[in-house]
JSON list of C-alpha atoms in Angstrom, two decimals:
[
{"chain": "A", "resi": 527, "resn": "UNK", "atom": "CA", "xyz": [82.23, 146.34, 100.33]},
{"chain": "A", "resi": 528, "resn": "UNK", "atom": "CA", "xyz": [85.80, 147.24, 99.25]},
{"chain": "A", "resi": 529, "resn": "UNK", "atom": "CA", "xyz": [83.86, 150.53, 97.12]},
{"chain": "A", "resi": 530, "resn": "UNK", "atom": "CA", "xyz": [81.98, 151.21, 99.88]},
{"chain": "A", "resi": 531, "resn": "UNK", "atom": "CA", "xyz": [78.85, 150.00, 98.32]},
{"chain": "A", "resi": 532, "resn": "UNK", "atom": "CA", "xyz": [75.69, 148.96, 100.32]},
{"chain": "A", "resi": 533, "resn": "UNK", "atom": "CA", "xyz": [75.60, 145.08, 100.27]},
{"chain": "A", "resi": 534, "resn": "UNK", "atom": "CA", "xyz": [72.05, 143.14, 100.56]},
{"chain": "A", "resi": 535, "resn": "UNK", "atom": "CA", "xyz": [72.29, 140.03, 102.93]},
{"chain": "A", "resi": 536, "resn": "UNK", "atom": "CA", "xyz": [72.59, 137.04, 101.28]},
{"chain": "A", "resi": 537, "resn": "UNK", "atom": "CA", "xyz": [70.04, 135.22, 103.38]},
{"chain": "A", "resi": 538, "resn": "UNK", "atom": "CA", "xyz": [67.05, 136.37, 105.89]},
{"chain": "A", "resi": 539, "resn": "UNK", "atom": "CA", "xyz": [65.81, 134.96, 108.94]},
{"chain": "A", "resi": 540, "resn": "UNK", "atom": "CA", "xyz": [61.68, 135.75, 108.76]},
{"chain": "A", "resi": 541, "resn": "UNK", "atom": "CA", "xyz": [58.88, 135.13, 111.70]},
{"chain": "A", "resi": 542, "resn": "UNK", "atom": "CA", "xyz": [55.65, 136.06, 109.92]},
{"chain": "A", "resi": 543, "resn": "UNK", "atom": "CA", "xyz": [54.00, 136.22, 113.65]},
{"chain": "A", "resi": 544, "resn": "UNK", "atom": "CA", "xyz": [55.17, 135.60, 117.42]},
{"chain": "A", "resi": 545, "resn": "UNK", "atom": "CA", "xyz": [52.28, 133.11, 118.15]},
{"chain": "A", "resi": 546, "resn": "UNK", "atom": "CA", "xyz": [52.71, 129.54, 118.82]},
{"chain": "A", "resi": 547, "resn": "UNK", "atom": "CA", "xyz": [50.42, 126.69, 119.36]},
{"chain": "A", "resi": 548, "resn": "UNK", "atom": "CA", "xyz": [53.44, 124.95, 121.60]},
{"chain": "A", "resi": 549, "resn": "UNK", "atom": "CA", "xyz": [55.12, 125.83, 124.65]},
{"chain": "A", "resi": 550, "resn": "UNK", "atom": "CA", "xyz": [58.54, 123.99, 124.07]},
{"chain": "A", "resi": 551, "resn": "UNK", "atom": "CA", "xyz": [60.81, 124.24, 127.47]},
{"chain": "A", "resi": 552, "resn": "UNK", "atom": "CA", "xyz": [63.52, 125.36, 125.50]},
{"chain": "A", "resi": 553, "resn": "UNK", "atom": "CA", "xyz": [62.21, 127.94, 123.80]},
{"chain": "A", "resi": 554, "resn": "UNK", "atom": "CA", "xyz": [64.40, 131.65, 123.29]},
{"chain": "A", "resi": 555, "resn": "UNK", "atom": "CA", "xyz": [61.05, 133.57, 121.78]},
{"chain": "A", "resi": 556, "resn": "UNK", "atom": "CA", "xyz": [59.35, 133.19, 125.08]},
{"chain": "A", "resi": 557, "resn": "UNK", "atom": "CA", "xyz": [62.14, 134.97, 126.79]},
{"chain": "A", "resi": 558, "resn": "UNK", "atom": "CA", "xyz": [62.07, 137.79, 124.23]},
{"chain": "A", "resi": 559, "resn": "UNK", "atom": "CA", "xyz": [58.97, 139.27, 124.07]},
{"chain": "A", "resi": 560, "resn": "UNK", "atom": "CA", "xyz": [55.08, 139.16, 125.50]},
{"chain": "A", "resi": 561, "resn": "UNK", "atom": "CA", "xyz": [53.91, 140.37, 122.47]},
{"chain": "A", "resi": 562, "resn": "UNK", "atom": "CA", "xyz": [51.42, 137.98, 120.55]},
{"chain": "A", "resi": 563, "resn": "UNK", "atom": "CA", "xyz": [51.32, 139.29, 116.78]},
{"chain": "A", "resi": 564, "resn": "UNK", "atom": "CA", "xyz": [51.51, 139.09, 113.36]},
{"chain": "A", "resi": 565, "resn": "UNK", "atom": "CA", "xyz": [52.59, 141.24, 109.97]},
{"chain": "A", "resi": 566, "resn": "UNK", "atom": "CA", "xyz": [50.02, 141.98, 107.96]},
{"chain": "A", "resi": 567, "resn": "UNK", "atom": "CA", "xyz": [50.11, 140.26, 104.89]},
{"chain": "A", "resi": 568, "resn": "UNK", "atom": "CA", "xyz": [50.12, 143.51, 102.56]},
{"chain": "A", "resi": 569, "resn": "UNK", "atom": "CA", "xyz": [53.69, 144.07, 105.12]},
{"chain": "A", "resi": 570, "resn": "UNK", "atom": "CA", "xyz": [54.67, 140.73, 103.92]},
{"chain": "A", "resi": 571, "resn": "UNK", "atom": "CA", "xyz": [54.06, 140.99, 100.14]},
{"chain": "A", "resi": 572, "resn": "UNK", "atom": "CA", "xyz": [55.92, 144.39, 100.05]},
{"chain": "A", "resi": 573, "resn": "UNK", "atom": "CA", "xyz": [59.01, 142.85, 102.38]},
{"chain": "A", "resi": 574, "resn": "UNK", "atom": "CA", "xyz": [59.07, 139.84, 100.12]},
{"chain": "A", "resi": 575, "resn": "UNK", "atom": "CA", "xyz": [58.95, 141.98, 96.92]},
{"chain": "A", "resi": 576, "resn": "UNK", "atom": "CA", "xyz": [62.11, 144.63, 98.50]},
{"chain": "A", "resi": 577, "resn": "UNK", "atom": "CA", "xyz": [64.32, 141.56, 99.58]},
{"chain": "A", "resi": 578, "resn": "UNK", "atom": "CA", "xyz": [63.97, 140.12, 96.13]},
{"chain": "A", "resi": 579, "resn": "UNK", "atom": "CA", "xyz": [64.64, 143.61, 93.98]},
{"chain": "A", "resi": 580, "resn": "UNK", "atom": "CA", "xyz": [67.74, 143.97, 96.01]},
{"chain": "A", "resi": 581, "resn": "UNK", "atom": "CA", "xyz": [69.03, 140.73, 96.07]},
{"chain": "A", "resi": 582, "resn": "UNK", "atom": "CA", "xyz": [68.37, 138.70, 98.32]},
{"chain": "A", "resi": 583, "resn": "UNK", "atom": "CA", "xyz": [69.29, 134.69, 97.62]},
{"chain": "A", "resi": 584, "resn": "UNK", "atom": "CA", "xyz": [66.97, 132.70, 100.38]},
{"chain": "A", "resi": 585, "resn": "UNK", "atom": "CA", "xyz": [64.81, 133.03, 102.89]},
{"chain": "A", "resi": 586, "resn": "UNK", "atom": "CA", "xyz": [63.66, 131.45, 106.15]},
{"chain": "A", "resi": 587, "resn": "UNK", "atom": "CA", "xyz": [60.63, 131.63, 108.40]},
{"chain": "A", "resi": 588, "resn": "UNK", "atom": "CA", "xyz": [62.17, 130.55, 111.17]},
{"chain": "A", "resi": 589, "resn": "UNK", "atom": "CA", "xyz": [62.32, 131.81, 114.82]},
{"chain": "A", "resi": 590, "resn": "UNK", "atom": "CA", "xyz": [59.36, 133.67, 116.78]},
{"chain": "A", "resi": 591, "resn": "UNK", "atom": "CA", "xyz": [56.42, 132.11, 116.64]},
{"chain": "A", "resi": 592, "resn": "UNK", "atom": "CA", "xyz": [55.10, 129.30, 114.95]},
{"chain": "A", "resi": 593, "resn": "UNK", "atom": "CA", "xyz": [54.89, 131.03, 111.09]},
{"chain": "A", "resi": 594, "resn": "UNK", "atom": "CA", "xyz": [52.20, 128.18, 109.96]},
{"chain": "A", "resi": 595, "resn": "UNK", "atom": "CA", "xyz": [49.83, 129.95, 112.06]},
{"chain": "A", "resi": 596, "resn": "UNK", "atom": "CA", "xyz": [49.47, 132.98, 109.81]},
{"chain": "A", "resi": 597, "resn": "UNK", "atom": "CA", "xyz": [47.32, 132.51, 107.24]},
{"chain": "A", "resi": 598, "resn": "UNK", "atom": "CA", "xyz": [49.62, 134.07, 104.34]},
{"chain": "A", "resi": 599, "resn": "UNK", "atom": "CA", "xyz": [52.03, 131.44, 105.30]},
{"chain": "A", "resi": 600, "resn": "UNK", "atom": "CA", "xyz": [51.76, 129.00, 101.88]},
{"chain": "A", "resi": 601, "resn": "UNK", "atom": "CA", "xyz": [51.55, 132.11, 99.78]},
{"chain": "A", "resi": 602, "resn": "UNK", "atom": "CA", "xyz": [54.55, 133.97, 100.96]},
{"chain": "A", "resi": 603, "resn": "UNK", "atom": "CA", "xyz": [56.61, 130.71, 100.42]},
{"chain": "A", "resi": 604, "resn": "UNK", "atom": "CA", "xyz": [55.15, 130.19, 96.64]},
{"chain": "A", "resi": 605, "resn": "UNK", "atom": "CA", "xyz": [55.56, 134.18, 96.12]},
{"chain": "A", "resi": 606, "resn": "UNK", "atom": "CA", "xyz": [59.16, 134.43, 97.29]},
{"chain": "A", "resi": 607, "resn": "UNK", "atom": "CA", "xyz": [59.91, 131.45, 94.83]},
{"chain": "A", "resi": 608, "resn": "UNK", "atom": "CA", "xyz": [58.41, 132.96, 92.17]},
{"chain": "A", "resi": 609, "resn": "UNK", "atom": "CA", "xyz": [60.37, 136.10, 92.75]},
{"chain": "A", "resi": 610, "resn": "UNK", "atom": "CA", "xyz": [63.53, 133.94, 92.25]},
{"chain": "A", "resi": 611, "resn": "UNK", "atom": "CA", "xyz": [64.46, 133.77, 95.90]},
{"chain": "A", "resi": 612, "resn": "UNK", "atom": "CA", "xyz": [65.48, 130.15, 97.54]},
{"chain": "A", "resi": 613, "resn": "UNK", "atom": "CA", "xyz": [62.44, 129.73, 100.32]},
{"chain": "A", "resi": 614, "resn": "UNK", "atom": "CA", "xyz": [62.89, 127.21, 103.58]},
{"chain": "A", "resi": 615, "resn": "UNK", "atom": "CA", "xyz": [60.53, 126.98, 106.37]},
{"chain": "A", "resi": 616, "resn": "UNK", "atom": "CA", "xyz": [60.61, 125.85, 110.22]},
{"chain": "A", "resi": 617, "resn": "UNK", "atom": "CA", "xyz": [58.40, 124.61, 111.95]},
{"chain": "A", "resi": 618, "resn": "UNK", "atom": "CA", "xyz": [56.78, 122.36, 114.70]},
{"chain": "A", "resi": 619, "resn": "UNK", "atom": "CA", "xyz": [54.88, 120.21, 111.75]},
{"chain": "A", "resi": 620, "resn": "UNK", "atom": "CA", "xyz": [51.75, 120.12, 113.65]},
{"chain": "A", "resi": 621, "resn": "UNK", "atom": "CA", "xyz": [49.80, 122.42, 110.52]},
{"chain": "A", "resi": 622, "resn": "UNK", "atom": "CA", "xyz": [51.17, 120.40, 108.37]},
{"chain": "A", "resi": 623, "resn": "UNK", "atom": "CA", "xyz": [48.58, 117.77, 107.36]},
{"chain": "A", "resi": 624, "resn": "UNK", "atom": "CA", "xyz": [49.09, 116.86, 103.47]},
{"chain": "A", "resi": 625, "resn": "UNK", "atom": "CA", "xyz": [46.80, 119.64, 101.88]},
{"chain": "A", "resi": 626, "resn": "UNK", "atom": "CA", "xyz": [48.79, 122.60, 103.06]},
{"chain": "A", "resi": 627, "resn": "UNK", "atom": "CA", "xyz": [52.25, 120.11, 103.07]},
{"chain": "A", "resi": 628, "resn": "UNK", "atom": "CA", "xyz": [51.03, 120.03, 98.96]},
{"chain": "A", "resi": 629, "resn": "UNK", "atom": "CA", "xyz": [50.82, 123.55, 98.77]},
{"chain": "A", "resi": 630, "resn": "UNK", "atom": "CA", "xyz": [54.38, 124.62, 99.71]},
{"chain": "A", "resi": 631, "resn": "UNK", "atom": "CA", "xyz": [56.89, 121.33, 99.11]},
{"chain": "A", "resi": 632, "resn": "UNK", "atom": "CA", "xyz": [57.65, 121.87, 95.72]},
{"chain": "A", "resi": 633, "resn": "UNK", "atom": "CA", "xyz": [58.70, 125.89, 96.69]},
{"chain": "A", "resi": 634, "resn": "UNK", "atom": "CA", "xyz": [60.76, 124.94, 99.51]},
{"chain": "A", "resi": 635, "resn": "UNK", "atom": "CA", "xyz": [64.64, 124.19, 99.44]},
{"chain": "A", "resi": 636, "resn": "UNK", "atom": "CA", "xyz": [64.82, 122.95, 103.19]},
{"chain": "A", "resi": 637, "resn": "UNK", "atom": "CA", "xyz": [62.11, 122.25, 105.52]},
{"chain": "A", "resi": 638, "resn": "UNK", "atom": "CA", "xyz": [63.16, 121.52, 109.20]},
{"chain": "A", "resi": 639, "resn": "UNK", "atom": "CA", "xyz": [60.01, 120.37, 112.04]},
{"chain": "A", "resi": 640, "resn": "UNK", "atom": "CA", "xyz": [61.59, 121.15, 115.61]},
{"chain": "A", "resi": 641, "resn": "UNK", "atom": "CA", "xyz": [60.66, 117.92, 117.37]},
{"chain": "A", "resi": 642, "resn": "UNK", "atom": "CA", "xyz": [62.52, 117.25, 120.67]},
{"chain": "A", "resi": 643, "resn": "UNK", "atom": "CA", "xyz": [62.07, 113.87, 121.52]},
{"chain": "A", "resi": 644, "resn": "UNK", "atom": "CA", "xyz": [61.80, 110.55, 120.10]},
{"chain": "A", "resi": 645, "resn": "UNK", "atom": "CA", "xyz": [58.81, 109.31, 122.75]},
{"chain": "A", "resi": 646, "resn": "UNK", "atom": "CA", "xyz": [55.30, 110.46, 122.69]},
{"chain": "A", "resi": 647, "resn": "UNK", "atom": "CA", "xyz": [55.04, 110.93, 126.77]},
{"chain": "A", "resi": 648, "resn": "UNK", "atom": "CA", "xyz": [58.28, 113.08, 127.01]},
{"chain": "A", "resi": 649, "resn": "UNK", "atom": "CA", "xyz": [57.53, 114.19, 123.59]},
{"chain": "A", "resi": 650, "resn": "UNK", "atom": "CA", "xyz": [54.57, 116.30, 125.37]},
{"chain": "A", "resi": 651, "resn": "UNK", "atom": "CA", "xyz": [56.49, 117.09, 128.29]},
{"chain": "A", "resi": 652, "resn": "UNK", "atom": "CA", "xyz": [59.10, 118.46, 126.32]},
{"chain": "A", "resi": 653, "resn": "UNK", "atom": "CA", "xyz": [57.47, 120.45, 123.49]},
{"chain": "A", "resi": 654, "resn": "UNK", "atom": "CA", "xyz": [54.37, 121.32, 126.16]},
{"chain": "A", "resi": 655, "resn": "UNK", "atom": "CA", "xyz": [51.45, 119.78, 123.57]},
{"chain": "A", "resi": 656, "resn": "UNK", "atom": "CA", "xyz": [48.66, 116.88, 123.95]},
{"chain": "A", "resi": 657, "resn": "UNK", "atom": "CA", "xyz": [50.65, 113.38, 123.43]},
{"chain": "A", "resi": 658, "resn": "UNK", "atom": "CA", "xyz": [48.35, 113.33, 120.23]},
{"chain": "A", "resi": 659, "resn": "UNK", "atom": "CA", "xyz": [50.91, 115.57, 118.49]},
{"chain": "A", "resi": 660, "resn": "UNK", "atom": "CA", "xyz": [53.83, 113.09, 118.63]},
{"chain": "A", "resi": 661, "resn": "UNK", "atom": "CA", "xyz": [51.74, 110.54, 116.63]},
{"chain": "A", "resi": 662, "resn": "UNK", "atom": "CA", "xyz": [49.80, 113.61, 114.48]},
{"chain": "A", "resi": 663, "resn": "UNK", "atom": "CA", "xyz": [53.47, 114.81, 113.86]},
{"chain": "A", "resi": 664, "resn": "UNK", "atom": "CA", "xyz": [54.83, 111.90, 112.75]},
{"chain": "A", "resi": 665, "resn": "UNK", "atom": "CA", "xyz": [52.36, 111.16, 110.42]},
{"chain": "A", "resi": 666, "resn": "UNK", "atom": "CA", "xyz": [52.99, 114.38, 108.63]},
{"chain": "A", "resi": 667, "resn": "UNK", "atom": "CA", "xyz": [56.51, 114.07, 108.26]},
{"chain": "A", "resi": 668, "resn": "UNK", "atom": "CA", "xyz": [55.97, 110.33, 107.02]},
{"chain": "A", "resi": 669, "resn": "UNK", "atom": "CA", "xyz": [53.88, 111.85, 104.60]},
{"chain": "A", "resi": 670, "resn": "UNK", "atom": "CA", "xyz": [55.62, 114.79, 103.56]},
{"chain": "A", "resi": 671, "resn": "UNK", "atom": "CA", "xyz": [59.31, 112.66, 103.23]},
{"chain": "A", "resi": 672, "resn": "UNK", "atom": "CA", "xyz": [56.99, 110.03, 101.36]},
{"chain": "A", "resi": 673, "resn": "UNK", "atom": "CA", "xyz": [55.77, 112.63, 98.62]},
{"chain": "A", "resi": 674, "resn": "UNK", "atom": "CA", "xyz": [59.36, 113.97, 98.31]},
{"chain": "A", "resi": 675, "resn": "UNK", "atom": "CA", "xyz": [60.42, 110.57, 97.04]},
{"chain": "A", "resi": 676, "resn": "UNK", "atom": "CA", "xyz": [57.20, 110.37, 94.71]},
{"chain": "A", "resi": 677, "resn": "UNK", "atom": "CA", "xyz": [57.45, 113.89, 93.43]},
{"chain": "A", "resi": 678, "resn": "UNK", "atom": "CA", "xyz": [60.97, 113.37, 92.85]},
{"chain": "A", "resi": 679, "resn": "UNK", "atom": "CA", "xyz": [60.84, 117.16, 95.00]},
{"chain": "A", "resi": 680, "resn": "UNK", "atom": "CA", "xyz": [64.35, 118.60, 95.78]},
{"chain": "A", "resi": 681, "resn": "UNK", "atom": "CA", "xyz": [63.31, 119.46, 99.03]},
{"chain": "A", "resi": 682, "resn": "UNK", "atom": "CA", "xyz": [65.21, 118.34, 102.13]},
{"chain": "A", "resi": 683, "resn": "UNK", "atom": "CA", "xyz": [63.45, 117.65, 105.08]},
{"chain": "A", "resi": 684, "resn": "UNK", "atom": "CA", "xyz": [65.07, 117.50, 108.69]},
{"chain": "A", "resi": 685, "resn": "UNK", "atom": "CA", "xyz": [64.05, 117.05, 112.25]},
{"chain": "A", "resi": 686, "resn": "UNK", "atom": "CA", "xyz": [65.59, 118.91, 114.74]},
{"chain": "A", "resi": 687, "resn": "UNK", "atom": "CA", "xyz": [66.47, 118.38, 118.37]},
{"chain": "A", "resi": 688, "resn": "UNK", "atom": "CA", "xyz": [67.02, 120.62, 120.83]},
{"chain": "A", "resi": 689, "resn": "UNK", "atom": "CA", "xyz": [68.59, 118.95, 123.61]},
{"chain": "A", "resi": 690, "resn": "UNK", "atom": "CA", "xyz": [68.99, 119.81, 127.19]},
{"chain": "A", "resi": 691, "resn": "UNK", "atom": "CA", "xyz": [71.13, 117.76, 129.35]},
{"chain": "A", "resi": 692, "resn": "UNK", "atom": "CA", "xyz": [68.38, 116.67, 131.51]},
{"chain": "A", "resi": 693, "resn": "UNK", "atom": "CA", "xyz": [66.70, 115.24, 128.25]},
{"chain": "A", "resi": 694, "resn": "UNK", "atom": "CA", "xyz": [69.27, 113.05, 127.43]},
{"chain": "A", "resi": 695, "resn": "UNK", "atom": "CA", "xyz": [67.60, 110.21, 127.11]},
{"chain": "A", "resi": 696, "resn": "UNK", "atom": "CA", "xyz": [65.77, 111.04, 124.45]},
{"chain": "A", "resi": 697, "resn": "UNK", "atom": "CA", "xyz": [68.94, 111.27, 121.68]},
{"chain": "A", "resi": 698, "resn": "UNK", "atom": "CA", "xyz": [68.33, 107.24, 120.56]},
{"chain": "A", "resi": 699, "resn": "UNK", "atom": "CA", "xyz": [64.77, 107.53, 120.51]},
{"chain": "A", "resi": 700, "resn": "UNK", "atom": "CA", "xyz": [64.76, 110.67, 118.23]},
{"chain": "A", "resi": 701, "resn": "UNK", "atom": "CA", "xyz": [67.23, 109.38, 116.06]},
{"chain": "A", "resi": 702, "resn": "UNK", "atom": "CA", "xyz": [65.74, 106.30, 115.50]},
{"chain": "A", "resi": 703, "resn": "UNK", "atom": "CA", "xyz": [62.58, 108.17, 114.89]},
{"chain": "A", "resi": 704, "resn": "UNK", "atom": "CA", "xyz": [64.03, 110.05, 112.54]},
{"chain": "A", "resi": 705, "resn": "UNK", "atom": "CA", "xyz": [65.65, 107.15, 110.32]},
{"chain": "A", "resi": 706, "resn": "UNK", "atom": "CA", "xyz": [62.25, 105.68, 110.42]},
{"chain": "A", "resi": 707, "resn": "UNK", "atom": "CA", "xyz": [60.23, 108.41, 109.29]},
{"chain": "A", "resi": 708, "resn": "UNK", "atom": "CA", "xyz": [62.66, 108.85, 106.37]},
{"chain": "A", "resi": 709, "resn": "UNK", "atom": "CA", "xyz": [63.92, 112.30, 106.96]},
{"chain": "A", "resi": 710, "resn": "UNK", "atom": "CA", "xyz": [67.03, 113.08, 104.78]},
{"chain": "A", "resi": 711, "resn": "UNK", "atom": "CA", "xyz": [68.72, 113.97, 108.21]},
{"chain": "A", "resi": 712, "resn": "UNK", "atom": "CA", "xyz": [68.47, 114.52, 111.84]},
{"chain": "A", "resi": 713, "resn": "UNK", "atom": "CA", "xyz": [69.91, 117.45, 113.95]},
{"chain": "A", "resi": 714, "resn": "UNK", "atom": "CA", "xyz": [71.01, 117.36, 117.43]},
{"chain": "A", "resi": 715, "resn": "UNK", "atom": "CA", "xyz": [72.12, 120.50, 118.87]},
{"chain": "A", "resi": 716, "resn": "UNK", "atom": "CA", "xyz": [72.66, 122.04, 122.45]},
{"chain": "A", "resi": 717, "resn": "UNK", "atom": "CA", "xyz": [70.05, 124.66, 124.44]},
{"chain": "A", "resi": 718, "resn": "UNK", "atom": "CA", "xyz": [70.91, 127.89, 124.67]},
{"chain": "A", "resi": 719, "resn": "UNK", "atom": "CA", "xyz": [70.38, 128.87, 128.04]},
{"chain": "A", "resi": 720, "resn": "UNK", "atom": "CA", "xyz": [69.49, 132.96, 128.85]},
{"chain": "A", "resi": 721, "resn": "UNK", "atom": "CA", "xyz": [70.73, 135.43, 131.13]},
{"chain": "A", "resi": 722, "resn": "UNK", "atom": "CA", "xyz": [68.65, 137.12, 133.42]},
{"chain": "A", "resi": 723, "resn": "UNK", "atom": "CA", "xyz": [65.80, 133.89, 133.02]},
{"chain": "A", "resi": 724, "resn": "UNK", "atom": "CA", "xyz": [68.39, 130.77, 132.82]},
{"chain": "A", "resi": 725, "resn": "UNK", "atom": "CA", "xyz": [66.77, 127.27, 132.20]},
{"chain": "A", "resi": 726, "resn": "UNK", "atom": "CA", "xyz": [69.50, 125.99, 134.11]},
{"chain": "A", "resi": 727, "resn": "UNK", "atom": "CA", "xyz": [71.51, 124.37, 131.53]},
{"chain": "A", "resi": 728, "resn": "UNK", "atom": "CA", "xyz": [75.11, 122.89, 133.06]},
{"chain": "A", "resi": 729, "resn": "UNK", "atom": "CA", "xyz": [77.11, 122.35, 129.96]},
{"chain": "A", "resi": 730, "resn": "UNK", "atom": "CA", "xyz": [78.87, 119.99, 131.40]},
{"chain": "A", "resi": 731, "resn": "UNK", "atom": "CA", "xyz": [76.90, 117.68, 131.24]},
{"chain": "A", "resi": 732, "resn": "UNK", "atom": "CA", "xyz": [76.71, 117.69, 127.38]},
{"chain": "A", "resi": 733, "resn": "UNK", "atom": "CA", "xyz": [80.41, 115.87, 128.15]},
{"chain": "A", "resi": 734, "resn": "UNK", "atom": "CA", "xyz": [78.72, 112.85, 129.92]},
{"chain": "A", "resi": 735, "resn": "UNK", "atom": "CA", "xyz": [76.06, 112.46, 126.64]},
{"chain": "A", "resi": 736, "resn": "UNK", "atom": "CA", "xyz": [79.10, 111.87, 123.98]},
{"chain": "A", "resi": 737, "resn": "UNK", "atom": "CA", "xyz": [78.56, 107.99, 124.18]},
{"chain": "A", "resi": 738, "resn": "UNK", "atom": "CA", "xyz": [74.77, 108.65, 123.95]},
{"chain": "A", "resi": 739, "resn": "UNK", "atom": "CA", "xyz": [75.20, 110.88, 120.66]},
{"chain": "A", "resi": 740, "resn": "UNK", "atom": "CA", "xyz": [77.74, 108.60, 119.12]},
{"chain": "A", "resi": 741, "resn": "UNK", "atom": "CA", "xyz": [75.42, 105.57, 119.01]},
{"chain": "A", "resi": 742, "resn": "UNK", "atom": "CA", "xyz": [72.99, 108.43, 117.32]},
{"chain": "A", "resi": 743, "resn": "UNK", "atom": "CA", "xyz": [75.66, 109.44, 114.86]},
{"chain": "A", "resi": 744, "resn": "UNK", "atom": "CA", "xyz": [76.17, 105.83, 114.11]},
{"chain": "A", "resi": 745, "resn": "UNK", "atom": "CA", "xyz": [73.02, 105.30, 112.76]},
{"chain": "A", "resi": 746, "resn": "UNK", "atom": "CA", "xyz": [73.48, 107.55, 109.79]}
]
């Protein structure tokens, strides 16, 4: 920077397509854009090919849309890896049965499923699915942490929580969900509320949940 030279990011945030199979409450892509689409996967090869050649360290699909969906998904995790880039993934975990979980676990230096509750019933109020996720869900990520520990894979896996004040009572459930599917940690972090289409967070009332998140925190 000091010689004025043009500096690659270190990291990139990715969304391989804005569709999603959930309608989470909580979610920021549904305030951005109407648009349901996707990069075409030549787009993808070429992007992951540039970021590598000019040095790019890691990269996420993350944010968006729901990056399972597209069908390149797998691939562009195994090709960035191969290119020498680290690869990590978000995602709601409801694609990821054991055959495609297989297919990109042993590429992957994180992988992080968004699940926002720790009860199947508010589970699919919350995240806007069938109840059948929570259970469907769960079983993948009891699989997936299960194969890590097999494989010996240096993948971490996380869940992550994205907690409104009015959800509150779903921090003990979802931690204790977590510990018991084995994930190598759980995240609990606050919702971002949006100007112009607020979701009417008071944070505030994040105060009155500190008791609530330190019984969480003690279970680590």
């Amino acid at each position: 920077w000091e010689r004025n030279e043009l500096i690659p990011p270190i990291t990139m945030d990715v969304a391989w397509t804005t569709r999603c199979n959930a309608k989470c409450s909580f979610c920021a892509a549904a305030y951005q854009t109407g648009q349901r689409t996707s990069i075409p996967t030549d787009r993808i090869k070429m992007l992951l090919e540039d970021a590598a050649e000019i040095g790019v360290k890691g990269m996420v699909t993350m944010s968006d849309g729901e990056s399972t969906l597209h069908p390149f998904w797998p691939e562009s995790i195994q090709m960035g890896k191969s290119l020498g880039m680290d690869m990590a993934a978000a995602s709601n975990g409801f694609l990821l049965v054991p055959e495609l979980a297989d297919k990109v676990l042993p590429y992957l230096t994180y992988l992080r499923i968004n699940f926002s509750a720790g009860e199947p019933a508010r589970y699919s109020e919350i995240m806007g699915v069938p109840v059948s996720w929570f259970h469907r869900v769960s079983d993948n990520i009891r699989y997936m942490t299960a194969q890590k520990r097999k494989l010996g894979l240096a993948v971490t896996i996380n869940m992550n929580m994205v907690l409104h004040p009015k959800n509150g009572d779903q921090i003990l459930p979802f931690a204790r969900l977590g510990k018991e599917l084995g994930v190598d940690y759980a995240i609990i972090k606050h919702c971002l509320d949006y100007t112009g289409r607020p979701l009417g967070v008071d944070y505030a009332e994040y105060e009155k949940l500190q008791p609530l998140i330190a019984e969480a925190e003690a279970l680590s």
